[in-house]
Amino acid sequence: MKMLNIALPKGRLGEKAYGIFEKIGCGCPEIREDSRKLIFENGETGVRYFWAKPSDVAIYVERGAADIGIVGKDILLEYEPDVYELLDLGMGRCRMAVAGPKGRRPDPDRTLRVATKFSRIAREYYESQGREIDIIHLNGSIEIAPLLDLSDVIVDIVETGSTLRENDLEVYGEIVPISARLIANKAGYKFKSGRIEQITAALRAELEK
Ligand code: PRP
């Protein structure tokens, strides 16, 4: 049997998503062992899992190194990889939001300085509002930017809201809800459509339980 390569995002979401694969009979027991190993194979069920950095999962899938993968909708919106989006797993729920210092609103007549990891999402959002902005692309700890007056607002992921709260920031507006998605390589989907469709259907049924 030809192996089905599955890219999982390293971390809590990936582990939770893997749990669903396990439930539908696509497990690979070795993956649960505590180790630094990154690739796991189960010859019996014909699946090979690997842990990738969450923002890299779509790259592996787009280029065919993985047949399918689990990725946040935020990554799909930001990088627009050429992949099929097969299923909303309904986990890893959060929202993309505009936030800034509590009780303050930016001057609408001035160019808005926006700090973010999600430049495309921010640009498209403000374009749709006809608002002129200056994007400041950062790689993490975005919440610091408005506190040090590097930006007026941030566009970032809000999950529990505690990072904002603990830094005296608040949500000014929501852009889009986010959750984890099952994606597939386009060519791989043609060659392995039977298996991929079967897995997608089993995951969907498991999630509906
Ligand atoms: C993400 C996001 C926020 C935080 C939101 O950061 O960028 O900072 O989680 O979660 P909360 O609403 O539950 O507090 P991440 O941990 O990915 O780190 P980062 O600073 O590298 O973006």
Coordinates of C-alpha atoms and ligand atoms in Angstrom, one line a residue:
M1 CA 0.0 0.0 0.0
K2 CA 1.3 3.5 -0.9
M3 CA 1.8 5.6 2.3
L4 CA -0.5 8.5 2.9
N5 CA 1.6 11.4 4.2
I6 CA -0.1 13.6 6.8
A7 CA 1.4 16.9 8.1
L8 CA 0.4 17.8 11.6
P9 CA 1.0 21.1 13.3
K10 CA 3.4 20.7 16.2
G11 CA 1.6 21.6 19.5
R12 CA -1.7 21.3 21.2
L13 CA -3.9 21.6 18.1
G14 CA -1.9 19.0 16.3
E15 CA -2.2 16.5 19.1
K16 CA -5.9 17.1 19.4
A17 CA -6.3 16.7 15.6
Y18 CA -4.2 13.5 15.7
G19 CA -6.6 12.1 18.4
I20 CA -9.4 12.2 15.8
F21 CA -7.3 10.3 13.2
E22 CA -6.6 7.7 16.0
K23 CA -10.3 7.4 16.6
I24 CA -11.1 6.6 13.0
G25 CA -8.5 3.8 13.0
C26 CA -5.6 5.7 11.4
G27 CA -3.4 5.7 14.5
C28 CA 0.3 5.2 14.9
P29 CA 0.9 4.3 18.5
E30 CA 4.6 5.4 18.5
I31 CA 3.5 9.0 18.1
R32 CA 2.2 9.0 21.7
E33 CA 5.6 8.2 23.1
D34 CA 7.6 11.0 24.5
S35 CA 10.4 11.6 22.1
R36 CA 12.0 14.2 19.8
K37 CA 11.2 12.1 16.8
L38 CA 9.3 13.9 14.0
I39 CA 8.2 11.2 11.5
F40 CA 6.0 8.2 12.4
E41 CA 4.8 5.4 10.2
N42 CA 2.2 2.7 10.5
G43 CA 2.8 0.1 7.8
E44 CA -0.4 -1.7 8.6
T45 CA -2.7 1.3 8.1
G46 CA -0.4 2.9 5.5
V47 CA -0.2 6.3 7.1
R48 CA 2.9 8.4 7.8
Y49 CA 2.6 11.4 10.1
F50 CA 5.1 14.2 10.6
W51 CA 5.1 17.2 12.9
A52 CA 5.7 20.5 11.2
K53 CA 5.7 24.1 12.3
P54 CA 2.1 25.1 12.1
S55 CA 2.8 27.9 9.6
D56 CA 4.7 25.4 7.4
V57 CA 2.1 22.7 7.1
A58 CA 0.5 24.3 4.1
I59 CA 3.9 24.5 2.3
Y60 CA 4.4 20.7 2.7
V61 CA 0.9 20.1 1.4
E62 CA 1.0 22.6 -1.5
R63 CA 4.3 21.0 -2.8
G64 CA 3.1 17.5 -2.3
A65 CA 5.5 16.4 0.4
A66 CA 2.3 15.7 2.4
D67 CA -0.9 14.5 0.8
I68 CA -3.1 16.0 3.5
G69 CA -2.5 18.2 6.6
I70 CA -4.1 20.2 9.4
V71 CA -3.8 23.9 9.3
G72 CA -5.5 27.0 10.8
K73 CA -7.7 29.0 8.6
D74 CA -5.6 32.0 9.4
I75 CA -2.7 30.5 7.5
L76 CA -4.9 29.7 4.5
L77 CA -6.2 33.3 4.4
E78 CA -2.7 34.8 4.8
Y79 CA -0.7 32.6 2.4
E80 CA -3.4 31.4 0.0
P81 CA -1.7 28.1 -0.7
D82 CA -2.9 26.3 -3.8
V83 CA -4.5 23.3 -1.9
Y84 CA -8.0 21.9 -1.4
E85 CA -9.8 22.7 1.8
L86 CA -11.7 19.6 2.6
L87 CA -13.1 19.9 6.1
D88 CA -13.6 22.3 9.0
L89 CA -12.5 20.4 12.1
G90 CA -14.2 22.9 14.4
M91 CA -11.2 22.9 16.8
G92 CA -8.6 25.5 17.5
R93 CA -11.3 28.0 17.4
C94 CA -10.3 31.7 17.7
R95 CA -10.8 34.9 15.8
M96 CA -8.7 37.3 13.8
A97 CA -9.3 40.7 15.3
V98 CA -8.1 44.4 15.4
A99 CA -7.1 45.4 18.9
G100 CA -5.4 48.3 20.6
P101 CA -5.0 50.2 23.9
K102 CA -8.1 50.1 26.1
G103 CA -10.4 53.1 25.9
R104 CA -8.5 54.7 23.0
R105 CA -9.5 54.8 19.3
P106 CA -7.1 55.9 16.6
D107 CA -7.6 59.2 14.8
P108 CA -9.6 58.3 11.7
D109 CA -8.0 61.1 9.6
R110 CA -4.5 59.8 10.0
T111 CA -2.8 56.8 8.3
L112 CA -3.3 53.9 10.6
R113 CA -0.2 52.0 11.7
V114 CA -1.0 48.3 11.9
A115 CA 1.4 45.8 13.5
T116 CA 0.8 42.2 12.5
K117 CA 2.1 38.8 11.5
F118 CA -0.9 38.6 9.0
S119 CA 0.0 41.4 6.5
R120 CA -2.3 40.1 3.7
I121 CA -5.3 39.7 6.0
A122 CA -4.8 43.1 7.5
R123 CA -4.2 44.8 4.0
E124 CA -7.4 43.2 2.5
Y125 CA -9.5 44.0 5.6
Y126 CA -8.5 47.7 5.5
E127 CA -8.8 47.9 1.8
S128 CA -12.4 46.7 2.0
Q129 CA -13.0 49.5 4.5
G130 CA -11.2 52.1 2.3
R131 CA -8.8 52.9 5.1
E132 CA -5.3 54.0 4.4
I133 CA -2.8 52.0 6.5
D134 CA 0.9 51.5 7.1
I135 CA 1.7 47.8 7.7
I136 CA 4.4 46.9 10.2
H137 CA 5.2 43.3 9.8
L138 CA 6.3 41.5 13.0
N139 CA 7.0 37.9 13.7
G140 CA 5.5 37.5 17.2
S141 CA 4.6 39.2 20.5
I142 CA 2.6 41.6 18.4
E143 CA 0.8 43.0 21.5
I144 CA 3.9 45.0 22.5
A145 CA 3.7 47.2 19.4
P146 CA 0.9 49.6 20.4
L147 CA 2.2 49.7 24.0
L148 CA 5.5 51.1 22.7
D149 CA 3.8 53.3 20.1
L150 CA 5.3 51.3 17.2
S151 CA 1.7 51.0 15.9
D152 CA -1.8 52.3 16.6
V153 CA -3.4 48.9 16.4
I154 CA -2.6 45.2 15.9
V155 CA -4.2 42.6 13.8
D156 CA -3.8 39.3 15.5
I157 CA -5.4 36.1 16.8
V158 CA -7.4 36.3 19.9
E159 CA -8.3 33.0 21.6
T160 CA -9.1 33.4 25.3
G161 CA -8.4 37.2 25.2
S162 CA -6.0 36.9 28.2
T163 CA -3.0 38.3 26.3
L164 CA -4.9 41.4 25.4
R165 CA -6.4 41.8 28.9
E166 CA -3.1 41.4 30.7
N167 CA -1.5 44.1 28.5
D168 CA -4.4 46.6 28.8
L169 CA -5.5 46.1 25.3
E170 CA -9.0 45.4 23.9
V171 CA -10.7 44.2 20.8
Y172 CA -11.7 47.1 18.5
G173 CA -13.3 44.9 15.9
E174 CA -13.5 41.3 14.6
I175 CA -12.2 40.4 11.1
V176 CA -13.0 36.7 10.7
P177 CA -13.5 33.6 12.8
I178 CA -10.7 31.0 12.6
S179 CA -10.6 27.2 13.1
A180 CA -8.5 24.2 12.0
R181 CA -9.0 22.8 8.5
L182 CA -8.1 19.6 6.7
I183 CA -6.3 20.4 3.5
A184 CA -5.1 18.2 0.6
N185 CA -2.5 18.5 -2.2
K186 CA -4.3 18.9 -5.5
A187 CA -2.4 16.3 -7.5
G188 CA -2.2 13.9 -4.6
Y189 CA -6.0 14.2 -4.3
K190 CA -6.4 12.8 -7.8
F191 CA -4.1 9.8 -7.3
K192 CA -5.3 9.0 -3.8
S193 CA -8.9 10.3 -4.0
G194 CA -10.4 7.1 -2.6
R195 CA -8.4 7.1 0.6
I196 CA -8.5 10.8 1.1
E197 CA -12.3 10.9 0.6
Q198 CA -12.7 7.9 3.0
I199 CA -10.6 9.6 5.7
T200 CA -12.5 12.9 5.2
A201 CA -15.8 11.2 5.6
A202 CA -14.7 9.2 8.6
L203 CA -13.3 12.4 10.3
R204 CA -16.6 14.2 9.5
A205 CA -18.6 11.4 11.0
E206 CA -16.4 11.3 14.1
L207 CA -16.7 15.1 14.6
E208 CA -20.5 14.9 14.4
K209 CA -20.7 12.3 17.1
Ligands
PRP1 C1 -1.1 34.0 19.9 C2 -1.6 35.3 19.4 C3 -1.8 36.0 20.7 C4 -2.2 34.9 21.6 C5 -3.7 35.0 21.8 O1 0.3 34.1 20.1 O2 -0.6 35.9 18.5 O3 -0.6 36.6 21.1 O4 -1.8 33.7 21.1 O5 -4.2 34.0 22.7 P1 -5.1 34.5 24.0 O6 -6.2 35.3 23.4 O7 -5.6 33.1 24.5 O8 -4.2 35.1 25.0 P2 1.3 32.9 20.2 O9 1.2 32.2 21.4 O10 1.1 32.1 18.9 O11 2.7 33.7 20.1 P3 3.3 34.8 19.2 O12 3.5 35.9 20.2 O13 4.5 34.2 18.7 O14 2.3 35.2 18.1

